[in-house]
Tab-separated table of C-alpha atoms in Angstrom:
chain	number	residue	atom	x	y	z
L	1	MET	CA	-138.963	17.354	137.453
L	2	LYS	CA	-140.772	18.758	134.413
L	3	ILE	CA	-139.094	21.823	132.899
L	4	TYR	CA	-140.582	24.062	130.191
L	5	LEU	CA	-137.997	26.200	128.323
L	6	LEU	CA	-139.662	29.050	126.433
L	7	ASN	CA	-138.536	31.488	123.807
L	8	PRO	CA	-141.583	33.770	124.470
L	9	PRO	CA	-143.869	35.260	121.834
L	10	TYR	CA	-143.074	38.762	120.595
L	11	PHE	CA	-142.586	39.993	117.057
L	12	PRO	CA	-142.596	37.285	114.337
L	13	HIS	CA	-139.073	36.240	113.499
L	14	PHE	CA	-137.703	38.073	116.567
L	15	GLY	CA	-134.162	36.779	117.318
L	16	ARG	CA	-133.465	36.831	121.033
L	17	SER	CA	-130.301	34.787	120.471
L	18	ALA	CA	-128.870	37.171	117.853
L	19	ARG	CA	-126.191	39.635	118.836
L	20	TRP	CA	-128.467	42.399	117.538
L	21	GLN	CA	-131.957	41.471	118.851
L	22	ASP	CA	-134.551	42.503	116.387
L	23	THR	CA	-136.765	41.253	113.521
L	24	GLY	CA	-134.344	40.400	110.740
L	25	ARG	CA	-134.555	42.742	107.745
L	26	ALA	CA	-133.533	39.880	105.397
L	27	GLY	CA	-135.713	37.208	106.958
L	28	THR	CA	-133.094	35.967	109.423
L	29	LEU	CA	-134.326	33.929	112.334
L	30	TYR	CA	-131.811	32.493	114.825
L	31	TYR	CA	-132.250	29.299	116.675
L	32	PRO	CA	-132.976	29.708	120.450
L	33	ILE	CA	-129.392	28.579	120.775
L	34	TRP	CA	-128.728	29.253	124.487
L	35	LEU	CA	-132.059	27.755	125.507
L	36	SER	CA	-131.192	24.728	123.369
L	37	TYR	CA	-127.871	24.172	125.071
L	38	ALA	CA	-129.640	24.443	128.494
L	39	THR	CA	-132.212	21.867	127.212
L	40	ALA	CA	-129.318	19.538	126.284
L	41	LEU	CA	-128.102	19.581	129.862
L	42	LEU	CA	-131.427	19.531	131.569
L	43	GLU	CA	-132.989	16.654	129.604
L	44	GLN	CA	-130.316	14.345	130.913
L	45	GLU	CA	-131.998	14.488	134.332
L	46	HIS	CA	-135.501	15.828	133.803
L	47	GLU	CA	-138.444	15.799	131.460
L	48	THR	CA	-138.131	18.902	129.265
L	49	ARG	CA	-139.992	20.772	126.579
L	50	LEU	CA	-138.471	23.445	124.394
L	51	VAL	CA	-140.850	25.883	122.730
L	52	ASP	CA	-139.939	28.573	120.227
L	53	ALA	CA	-142.977	30.851	119.981
L	54	PRO	CA	-141.611	33.386	117.467
L	55	ALA	CA	-140.666	30.564	115.060
L	56	TRP	CA	-144.019	28.886	115.430
L	57	ASN	CA	-146.063	32.124	115.325
L	58	TRP	CA	-147.500	31.280	118.751
L	59	LYS	CA	-149.386	33.889	120.769
L	60	ILE	CA	-149.508	33.909	124.560
L	61	GLU	CA	-152.738	31.973	124.456
L	62	ASP	CA	-151.005	29.145	122.622
L	63	VAL	CA	-148.249	29.111	125.183
L	64	ILE	CA	-150.643	29.068	128.142
L	65	ASP	CA	-152.595	26.195	126.600
L	66	ASP	CA	-149.393	24.184	125.873
L	67	ILE	CA	-148.072	24.747	129.356
L	68	GLY	CA	-151.310	23.409	130.767
L	69	LYS	CA	-150.886	20.265	128.783
L	70	PHE	CA	-147.243	19.712	129.759
L	71	ASP	CA	-147.858	20.706	133.460
L	72	PRO	CA	-144.242	21.742	134.295
L	73	ASP	CA	-142.728	22.443	137.695
L	74	ILE	CA	-140.325	25.031	136.282
L	75	LEU	CA	-140.766	27.580	133.500
L	76	VAL	CA	-137.524	29.006	132.049
L	77	ILE	CA	-138.138	32.235	130.105
L	78	ASP	CA	-135.479	33.570	127.736
L	79	SER	CA	-135.115	37.268	127.419
L	80	SER	CA	-133.213	40.047	125.669
L	81	PHE	CA	-132.867	43.761	126.330
L	82	PRO	CA	-135.424	44.948	123.720
L	83	SER	CA	-137.976	42.371	124.735
L	84	LEU	CA	-137.628	42.440	128.522
L	85	ASN	CA	-140.912	44.071	129.365
L	86	ASN	CA	-142.706	41.813	126.930
L	87	ASP	CA	-141.097	38.740	128.462
L	88	ILE	CA	-142.012	39.736	131.977
L	89	SER	CA	-145.642	40.205	130.836
L	90	VAL	CA	-145.523	36.650	129.411
L	91	ALA	CA	-144.421	35.431	132.817
L	92	GLU	CA	-147.267	37.362	134.397
L	93	ALA	CA	-149.785	35.811	132.112
L	94	VAL	CA	-148.550	32.328	132.802
L	95	LYS	CA	-148.479	32.922	136.590
L	96	ASP	CA	-152.072	34.087	136.439
L	97	SER	CA	-153.076	30.747	134.946
L	98	TYR	CA	-150.604	28.504	136.786
L	99	PRO	CA	-149.428	30.183	140.036
L	100	ALA	CA	-147.681	27.077	141.348
L	101	ILE	CA	-145.005	27.132	138.572
L	102	THR	CA	-141.552	28.355	139.488
L	103	THR	CA	-140.644	30.980	136.910
L	104	VAL	CA	-137.011	31.540	136.042
L	105	LEU	CA	-135.781	34.351	133.752
L	106	VAL	CA	-132.481	34.040	131.806
L	107	GLY	CA	-130.585	35.955	129.129
L	108	PRO	CA	-128.441	39.104	128.977
L	109	PRO	CA	-130.815	41.368	130.959
L	110	ALA	CA	-130.545	39.026	133.928
L	111	SER	CA	-126.920	39.978	134.553
L	112	GLN	CA	-127.758	43.753	134.518
L	113	TYR	CA	-131.275	44.139	135.909
L	114	ALA	CA	-131.778	41.178	138.305
L	115	ALA	CA	-133.143	43.388	141.171
L	116	GLN	CA	-135.445	45.332	138.909
L	117	ILE	CA	-136.737	42.112	137.325
L	118	LEU	CA	-137.513	40.653	140.732
L	119	LYS	CA	-139.704	43.613	141.541
L	120	HIS	CA	-142.207	41.688	139.370
L	121	ALA	CA	-143.907	39.041	141.457
L	122	ALA	CA	-144.309	36.847	138.363
L	123	ILE	CA	-140.521	36.202	138.230
L	124	ASP	CA	-139.374	33.913	141.073
L	125	ILE	CA	-135.699	33.507	140.213
L	126	VAL	CA	-133.243	35.243	137.884
L	127	VAL	CA	-130.191	33.324	136.507
L	128	ARG	CA	-127.358	35.726	135.728
L	129	TRP	CA	-124.781	35.412	132.978
L	130	GLU	CA	-124.070	32.058	131.299
L	131	TYR	CA	-126.995	30.031	132.505
L	132	ASP	CA	-127.123	26.401	131.287
L	133	PHE	CA	-124.952	24.848	134.044
L	134	THR	CA	-126.579	27.085	136.664
L	135	LEU	CA	-130.026	25.902	135.563
L	136	ARG	CA	-128.960	22.297	135.999
L	137	GLU	CA	-127.761	22.928	139.504
L	138	LEU	CA	-130.891	25.005	140.298
L	139	ALA	CA	-133.185	22.221	139.072
L	140	ARG	CA	-131.392	19.744	141.322
L	141	VAL	CA	-131.836	21.982	144.369
L	142	LEU	CA	-135.494	22.679	143.609
L	143	GLU	CA	-136.195	18.925	143.095
L	144	ASP	CA	-134.782	18.213	146.565
L	145	ALA	CA	-136.433	21.288	148.153
L	146	GLY	CA	-132.939	22.429	148.965
L	147	ASP	CA	-131.411	25.682	149.951
L	148	LEU	CA	-131.259	28.276	147.091
L	149	SER	CA	-128.303	29.989	148.849
L	150	SER	CA	-126.098	27.100	147.660
L	151	VAL	CA	-126.652	27.938	143.951
L	152	LYS	CA	-124.196	30.423	142.592
L	153	GLY	CA	-125.250	32.830	139.876
L	154	ILE	CA	-128.923	33.307	140.915
L	155	SER	CA	-130.976	36.122	142.365
L	156	TYR	CA	-134.327	35.601	144.185
L	157	ARG	CA	-136.527	36.938	146.971
L	158	VAL	CA	-136.504	35.940	150.634
L	159	ASN	CA	-139.247	37.508	152.683
L	160	GLY	CA	-139.660	40.249	150.090
L	161	GLN	CA	-135.965	41.078	149.996
L	162	VAL	CA	-133.861	40.448	146.904
L	163	VAL	CA	-130.915	38.164	147.457
L	164	HIS	CA	-128.009	37.966	144.977
L	165	ASN	CA	-125.925	34.817	145.424
L	166	PRO	CA	-122.258	35.125	144.319
L	167	ASP	CA	-121.587	34.918	140.558
L	168	ARG	CA	-121.037	31.446	139.205
L	169	GLU	CA	-117.618	30.903	137.600
L	170	PHE	CA	-117.774	30.683	133.831
L	171	SER	CA	-117.734	27.197	132.238
L	172	THR	CA	-114.403	25.634	131.352
L	173	SER	CA	-113.331	23.973	128.160
L	174	ALA	CA	-113.720	20.605	129.926
L	175	ASP	CA	-117.306	21.569	130.849
L	176	LEU	CA	-118.228	22.260	127.275
L	177	ASP	CA	-117.240	18.822	126.182
L	178	THR	CA	-119.856	17.347	128.640
L	179	ILE	CA	-122.783	19.109	126.969
L	180	PRO	CA	-124.702	16.788	124.567
L	181	PHE	CA	-124.792	17.918	120.983
L	182	VAL	CA	-127.194	20.886	120.566
L	183	SER	CA	-127.988	19.577	117.054
L	184	LYS	CA	-129.781	16.629	118.731
L	185	VAL	CA	-131.931	19.140	120.625
L	186	TYR	CA	-132.797	20.891	117.372
L	187	LYS	CA	-133.862	17.638	115.797
L	188	LYS	CA	-135.997	16.525	118.822
L	189	TYR	CA	-137.754	19.749	119.754
L	190	LEU	CA	-137.571	22.260	116.831
L	191	HIS	CA	-138.260	22.390	113.075
L	192	ILE	CA	-135.023	22.880	111.151
L	193	GLU	CA	-136.866	24.461	108.284
L	194	ASP	CA	-138.092	27.425	110.482
L	195	TYR	CA	-134.608	28.981	110.767
L	196	PHE	CA	-132.764	31.070	108.226
L	197	LEU	CA	-129.501	33.049	108.235
L	198	GLY	CA	-129.217	35.491	105.377
L	199	GLN	CA	-125.616	34.489	104.774
L	200	SER	CA	-126.037	30.672	105.118
L	201	LEU	CA	-127.261	27.935	102.847
L	202	TYR	CA	-130.750	26.759	103.755
L	203	PRO	CA	-131.497	24.871	105.823
L	204	GLU	CA	-128.728	25.295	108.350
L	205	VAL	CA	-127.897	24.760	111.993
L	206	GLN	CA	-125.924	26.904	114.454
L	207	ILE	CA	-123.578	25.373	117.031
L	208	PHE	CA	-120.864	26.578	119.344
L	209	THR	CA	-117.309	25.218	119.358
L	210	GLY	CA	-116.278	27.746	122.065
L	211	ARG	CA	-117.608	30.464	124.276
L	212	GLY	CA	-116.417	33.829	125.555
L	213	CYS	CA	-114.307	36.335	123.677
L	214	PRO	CA	-110.980	37.726	124.885
L	215	ASN	CA	-111.209	40.763	122.610
L	216	GLN	CA	-112.174	44.094	124.092
L	217	CYS	CA	-114.801	45.592	121.664
L	218	THR	CA	-116.732	48.089	123.662
L	219	PHE	CA	-120.054	47.625	121.946
L	220	CYS	CA	-120.354	43.810	121.883
L	221	ALA	CA	-122.999	42.646	124.381
L	222	TRP	CA	-122.429	38.887	124.672
L	223	PRO	CA	-118.967	38.981	126.312
L	224	GLN	CA	-120.061	41.806	128.549
L	225	THR	CA	-123.498	40.602	129.627
L	226	LEU	CA	-123.724	36.799	129.099
L	227	THR	CA	-120.618	34.718	128.242
L	228	GLY	CA	-117.753	36.790	129.579
L	229	ARG	CA	-114.332	37.397	128.119
L	230	LYS	CA	-112.868	34.130	129.366
L	231	TYR	CA	-112.212	32.074	126.213
L	232	ARG	CA	-112.936	28.381	126.420
L	233	VAL	CA	-113.310	25.779	123.676
L	234	ARG	CA	-114.569	22.283	122.988
L	235	SER	CA	-112.047	19.699	121.871
L	236	ILE	CA	-111.660	19.363	118.140
L	237	ALA	CA	-112.722	15.701	118.493
L	238	SER	CA	-116.025	16.790	119.992
L	239	VAL	CA	-116.705	19.331	117.246
L	240	LEU	CA	-115.898	16.828	114.563
L	241	ASP	CA	-118.089	14.156	116.209
L	242	GLU	CA	-121.019	16.601	116.108
L	243	LEU	CA	-120.445	17.405	112.469
L	244	ALA	CA	-120.450	13.654	111.684
L	245	TRP	CA	-123.686	13.318	113.597
L	246	ILE	CA	-125.280	16.261	111.724
L	247	GLU	CA	-124.202	14.708	108.375
L	248	ALA	CA	-125.802	11.425	109.337
L	249	ASN	CA	-128.981	12.743	110.939
L	250	LEU	CA	-129.917	16.210	109.680
L	251	LYS	CA	-130.751	17.256	106.122
L	252	VAL	CA	-128.939	20.570	106.360
L	253	LYS	CA	-126.773	22.270	103.860
L	254	GLU	CA	-124.578	24.208	106.182
L	255	VAL	CA	-123.358	24.389	109.761
L	256	PHE	CA	-122.580	27.816	111.136
L	257	PHE	CA	-120.089	28.106	114.054
L	258	GLU	CA	-121.644	30.805	116.217
L	259	ASP	CA	-118.519	31.395	118.345
L	260	ASP	CA	-117.741	35.050	118.675
L	261	THR	CA	-114.574	34.354	116.827
L	262	PHE	CA	-113.813	30.760	115.715
L	263	THR	CA	-110.491	31.893	114.304
L	264	ILE	CA	-108.727	33.146	117.455
L	265	SER	CA	-106.168	30.360	117.351
L	266	LYS	CA	-104.525	29.483	114.043
L	267	GLU	CA	-103.296	26.199	115.516
L	268	ARG	CA	-106.832	25.148	116.581
L	269	VAL	CA	-108.227	26.100	113.143
L	270	MET	CA	-105.580	24.093	111.397
L	271	GLU	CA	-106.174	21.114	113.679
L	272	PHE	CA	-109.862	21.228	112.872
L	273	CYS	CA	-109.279	21.434	109.096
L	274	LYS	CA	-106.838	18.505	109.238
L	275	GLY	CA	-109.279	16.422	111.266
L	276	TYR	CA	-112.199	17.339	108.988
L	277	GLN	CA	-110.354	16.027	105.967
L	278	GLU	CA	-109.018	12.909	107.679
L	279	ARG	CA	-112.581	11.964	108.722
L	280	GLY	CA	-113.859	12.498	105.272
L	281	LEU	CA	-116.567	14.916	106.285
L	282	SER	CA	-118.469	16.802	103.654
L	283	VAL	CA	-120.954	19.217	105.359
L	284	THR	CA	-120.386	22.817	104.400
L	285	TRP	CA	-119.529	25.167	107.282
L	286	SER	CA	-118.978	28.869	107.965
L	287	CYS	CA	-117.834	30.886	110.951
L	288	ASN	CA	-117.247	34.308	112.544
L	289	ALA	CA	-113.735	35.585	112.053
L	290	ARG	CA	-111.550	38.630	112.836
L	291	ALA	CA	-109.627	40.599	110.183
L	292	ASN	CA	-106.363	40.301	112.119
L	293	THR	CA	-106.351	36.610	112.983
L	294	LEU	CA	-106.401	34.846	109.621
L	295	ASP	CA	-103.610	34.639	107.067
L	296	LEU	CA	-103.913	33.325	103.530
L	297	GLU	CA	-102.438	29.890	104.453
L	298	THR	CA	-105.134	29.355	107.054
L	299	MET	CA	-107.877	30.544	104.757
L	300	GLN	CA	-106.735	28.122	102.042
L	301	ALA	CA	-106.771	25.293	104.558
L	302	MET	CA	-110.282	26.238	105.651
L	303	LYS	CA	-111.408	26.320	102.018
L	304	LYS	CA	-110.062	22.775	101.461
L	305	ALA	CA	-111.954	21.659	104.516
L	306	ASN	CA	-115.188	22.896	102.918
L	307	CYS	CA	-115.496	26.274	104.643
L	308	ARG	CA	-117.714	28.528	102.540
L	309	LEU	CA	-117.968	31.901	104.204
L	310	LEU	CA	-116.454	34.151	106.889
L	311	ILE	CA	-118.368	36.745	108.849
L	312	ALA	CA	-116.034	39.620	109.705
L	313	GLY	CA	-116.883	42.544	111.941
L	314	TYR	CA	-115.220	45.387	109.983
L	315	GLU	CA	-117.397	47.909	111.825
L	316	SER	CA	-115.974	51.143	110.392
L	317	GLY	CA	-113.752	52.488	107.626
L	318	VAL	CA	-111.987	54.903	110.008
L	319	ASP	CA	-108.985	53.842	112.119
L	320	SER	CA	-109.692	56.315	114.880
L	321	ILE	CA	-113.185	54.875	115.365
L	322	LEU	CA	-111.771	51.313	115.387
L	323	GLN	CA	-109.376	52.452	118.098
L	324	ALA	CA	-112.105	54.131	120.088
L	325	ILE	CA	-114.193	50.944	120.220
L	326	LYS	CA	-111.096	48.819	121.043
L	327	LYS	CA	-111.634	46.732	117.980
L	328	GLY	CA	-108.027	45.755	117.729
L	329	ILE	CA	-107.872	45.923	113.951
L	330	THR	CA	-106.972	48.517	111.333
L	331	THR	CA	-108.399	49.355	107.935
L	332	ASP	CA	-105.257	48.089	106.254
L	333	GLN	CA	-105.833	44.706	107.953
L	334	ILE	CA	-109.414	44.772	106.700
L	335	ARG	CA	-108.161	45.289	103.192
L	336	THR	CA	-105.636	42.445	103.449
L	337	PHE	CA	-108.272	40.135	104.998
L	338	ALA	CA	-110.650	40.820	102.143
L	339	GLU	CA	-108.005	40.264	99.518
L	340	ASN	CA	-106.827	37.009	101.075
L	341	ALA	CA	-110.357	35.683	101.432
L	342	ARG	CA	-110.988	36.296	97.697
L	343	LYS	CA	-107.692	34.536	96.817
L	344	ALA	CA	-108.705	31.572	98.938
L	345	GLY	CA	-112.141	31.357	97.395
L	346	LEU	CA	-113.998	32.159	100.549
L	347	LEU	CA	-117.110	34.426	100.610
L	348	VAL	CA	-117.101	37.325	103.074
L	349	HIS	CA	-120.019	38.679	104.988
L	350	GLY	CA	-118.842	42.169	106.067
L	351	ASP	CA	-120.490	43.892	109.049
L	352	PHE	CA	-120.472	47.630	109.452
L	353	ILE	CA	-121.956	49.847	112.155
L	354	ILE	CA	-123.097	53.461	111.753
L	355	GLY	CA	-122.985	55.613	114.871
L	356	LEU	CA	-119.992	54.402	116.863
L	357	PRO	CA	-118.018	56.893	118.897
L	358	GLY	CA	-116.486	59.616	116.766
L	359	GLU	CA	-118.952	59.089	113.894
L	360	THR	CA	-119.730	62.092	111.626
L	361	LYS	CA	-121.007	62.559	108.162
L	362	GLU	CA	-117.415	62.674	107.039
L	363	THR	CA	-116.449	59.405	108.683
L	364	ILE	CA	-119.519	57.727	107.128
L	365	GLU	CA	-118.107	58.733	103.736
L	366	GLN	CA	-114.862	57.072	104.607
L	367	THR	CA	-116.704	53.883	105.559
L	368	LYS	CA	-118.548	53.974	102.235
L	369	LYS	CA	-115.201	54.257	100.535
L	370	LEU	CA	-113.827	51.187	102.331
L	371	ILE	CA	-116.941	49.209	101.504
L	372	ARG	CA	-116.382	50.001	97.823
L	373	GLU	CA	-112.728	48.858	98.205
L	374	VAL	CA	-113.292	45.579	99.950
L	375	ARG	CA	-116.638	44.715	98.281
L	376	PRO	CA	-118.006	42.084	100.684
L	377	ASP	CA	-120.120	39.432	99.057
L	378	ILE	CA	-122.696	40.083	101.668
L	379	LEU	CA	-123.023	43.490	103.363
L	380	GLN	CA	-124.625	44.174	106.694
L	381	VAL	CA	-124.943	47.757	107.999
L	382	ALA	CA	-126.427	48.245	111.422
L	383	VAL	CA	-127.116	51.302	113.592
L	384	ALA	CA	-125.049	51.280	116.751
L	385	SER	CA	-126.975	49.943	119.752
L	386	PRO	CA	-125.522	50.689	123.206
L	387	PHE	CA	-126.708	47.735	125.125
L	388	PRO	CA	-126.760	48.025	128.942
L	389	GLY	CA	-123.704	46.532	130.593
L	390	THR	CA	-121.376	47.451	127.700
L	391	GLU	CA	-118.618	50.038	127.792
L	392	PHE	CA	-120.362	51.707	124.846
L	393	TYR	CA	-123.499	52.123	126.860
L	394	VAL	CA	-121.616	53.714	129.765
L	395	TRP	CA	-119.887	56.087	127.324
L	396	CYS	CA	-123.121	57.104	125.641
L	397	LYS	CA	-124.897	57.607	128.900
L	398	GLY	CA	-122.059	59.567	130.446
L	399	ASN	CA	-121.873	61.929	127.523
L	400	GLY	CA	-125.613	62.445	127.321
L	401	TYR	CA	-125.997	60.884	123.922
L	402	LEU	CA	-128.785	58.343	124.791
L	403	LEU	CA	-132.265	59.361	123.774
L	404	THR	CA	-133.612	56.729	126.116
L	405	ASP	CA	-131.938	54.445	128.666
L	406	ASP	CA	-134.739	51.946	128.470
L	407	PRO	CA	-133.694	49.091	126.137
L	408	ASN	CA	-137.359	48.150	125.669
L	409	GLU	CA	-137.544	51.205	123.348
L	410	TYR	CA	-134.737	50.103	121.061
L	411	LEU	CA	-137.116	48.734	118.359
L	412	ASP	CA	-139.741	50.365	116.181
L	413	ASP	CA	-143.346	49.199	115.928
L	414	GLU	CA	-142.455	46.416	113.548
L	415	GLY	CA	-139.547	45.109	115.663
L	416	HIS	CA	-136.775	46.597	113.609
L	417	GLN	CA	-133.754	48.264	115.103
L	418	LYS	CA	-133.845	52.047	115.490
L	419	ALA	CA	-131.260	54.605	116.608
L	420	ILE	CA	-131.605	55.523	120.260
L	421	LEU	CA	-128.577	57.814	120.418
L	422	SER	CA	-127.795	61.156	118.899
L	423	TYR	CA	-124.551	63.020	118.613
L	424	PRO	CA	-124.098	66.807	118.140
L	425	ALA	CA	-122.719	66.213	114.638
L	426	LEU	CA	-124.961	63.275	113.699
L	427	SER	CA	-128.585	62.767	114.678
L	428	ASN	CA	-130.364	59.479	115.197
L	429	GLU	CA	-132.469	60.055	112.095
L	430	GLU	CA	-129.316	60.607	110.023
L	431	MET	CA	-127.738	57.335	111.331
L	432	VAL	CA	-130.790	55.309	110.272
L	433	ARG	CA	-131.011	57.036	106.914
L	434	GLU	CA	-127.276	56.562	106.213
L	435	ALA	CA	-127.408	52.879	107.116
L	436	ASN	CA	-130.371	52.228	104.891
L	437	GLU	CA	-128.939	54.251	102.020
L	438	ILE	CA	-125.689	52.343	102.161
L	439	LEU	CA	-127.586	49.046	101.892
L	440	ARG	CA	-129.813	50.280	99.094
L	441	GLY	CA	-126.952	51.701	97.168
L	442	TYR	CA	-124.881	48.523	97.464
L	443	TYR	CA	-127.432	45.853	96.737
L	444	LEU	CA	-129.497	47.724	94.118
L	445	SER	CA	-126.597	48.878	92.027
L	446	PRO	CA	-125.231	47.185	88.943
L	447	GLY	CA	-121.894	46.671	90.726
L	448	TYR	CA	-123.465	44.085	92.977
L	449	VAL	CA	-124.311	41.795	90.083
L	450	PRO	CA	-120.759	40.341	89.720
L	451	LEU	CA	-120.714	39.682	93.510
L	452	ALA	CA	-124.043	37.910	93.309
L	453	MET	CA	-122.844	35.861	90.318
L	454	ARG	CA	-119.738	34.951	92.272
L	455	GLN	CA	-121.905	33.428	94.955
L	456	VAL	CA	-124.096	31.572	92.449
L	457	CYS	CA	-121.318	30.223	90.274
L	458	ARG	CA	-119.881	27.818	92.822
L	459	LYS	CA	-120.644	24.697	94.735
L	460	ASN	CA	-124.318	24.469	95.944
L	461	ALA	CA	-125.397	26.890	93.153
L	462	VAL	CA	-129.096	26.102	93.517
L	463	ALA	CA	-129.019	26.666	97.287
L	464	GLU	CA	-127.139	29.939	96.784
L	465	VAL	CA	-129.729	31.150	94.390
L	466	LYS	CA	-132.557	30.340	96.781
L	467	ARG	CA	-130.733	32.115	99.676
L	468	LEU	CA	-130.139	35.172	97.590
L	469	TRP	CA	-133.721	35.276	96.311
L	470	PHE	CA	-135.315	34.982	99.760
L	471	SER	CA	-132.924	37.559	101.343
L	472	THR	CA	-133.498	39.948	98.460
L	473	LYS	CA	-137.230	39.610	98.697
L	474	MET	CA	-137.278	40.237	102.442
L	475	PHE	CA	-134.817	43.144	102.131
L	476	LEU	CA	-136.777	44.878	99.370
L	477	GLY	CA	-139.889	44.632	101.493
L	478	TYR	CA	-138.012	46.348	104.314
L	479	VAL	CA	-136.431	49.150	102.303
L	480	SER	CA	-139.659	49.908	100.441
L	481	LYS	CA	-141.488	50.968	103.617
């Protein structure tokens, strides 16, 4: 069969695969990472085409023209909560031109809104939750004109009635080792130079070494709407093999491990670092981490194995808020983590969120105080977004704090995140203003100069300067509006 996998047009630089789906304030553009993993599986058995419209600045007319040239049997459309209406309209436009195509919608909204999505005639099938292995099975059944009732994890219509097949079990660690390297998909279908992470050396690639997150954070959408809380990992040998392939075949300066938390197991991290050095690898890498899972010894081992940076979700400077969101860390652990990272020579990208349960003007001041204490090399401050399917969303809706329960209204006219909740003691406008002021005050103060110099005066100095310059230029354009 011929399968067309589409990251559909929307705002330029819109990141459907990001955890916070919006147009990056610092120029960030994620790879269509989940579609790319699905492509890796599907191209083993079918002719495939992967298209990233936001990265290529394609409009719907470009997509329709390209689909006509490829002439696919199946169109897979990626979606996100803020872009769902747009993505359905893309499917409608394609169906108008090519009614014989079987349209399949995937992404986090599929697990929450399958029945509502299928009210639109342009969507034939919805694949819920983790979708790459489900798509492979679905393609096999469609190719043989088989019975859709045999495919777990999908929803579809029969005689006008929506049918929800049982959920598919999440992938296993053994399953993950059977997926071809996603980096090969990037090389074959995409343009590496299109993608940029504000914290990473350019150009970079994003890969997974594991999926799912066993932690219980109430606001995090991926584990609650896409990948689940079941933690599964690739073998270290498989990860090292992919790094070796990347070194030999891609001209990238960094690999980012996009796992929710690469550092859950100290033993696995240490095994990776040992294997990395034994193989004589050299590519720089970074990862997501938690403030309570890394000690100084592990950080030092990571640094020796060419780790550059850790992204840590600090979220808040208030212990009661961290408890309310089930973060599982304390502010003291954040301080220790930051201190150890500096001792080990690792950069830290610290994430904070304004507007979590219990937030007031007073708690924001405590968060500002913690930011001044830990001084992350790169600071990100977001406004809390209660995505459907998360505990946070249920809490907000139950307490009447949502200004809208339509996730399509989560972005402003330029595709940037906006606050869609308001508390009695803190309005949505105040949340946005505080988040922006924290960022302005941090990056535009003289105190940030030593942190910037710390990033520049190290290995890959030229690449660090380019990254900082581009991020700064994009950010200044955002805050000046």
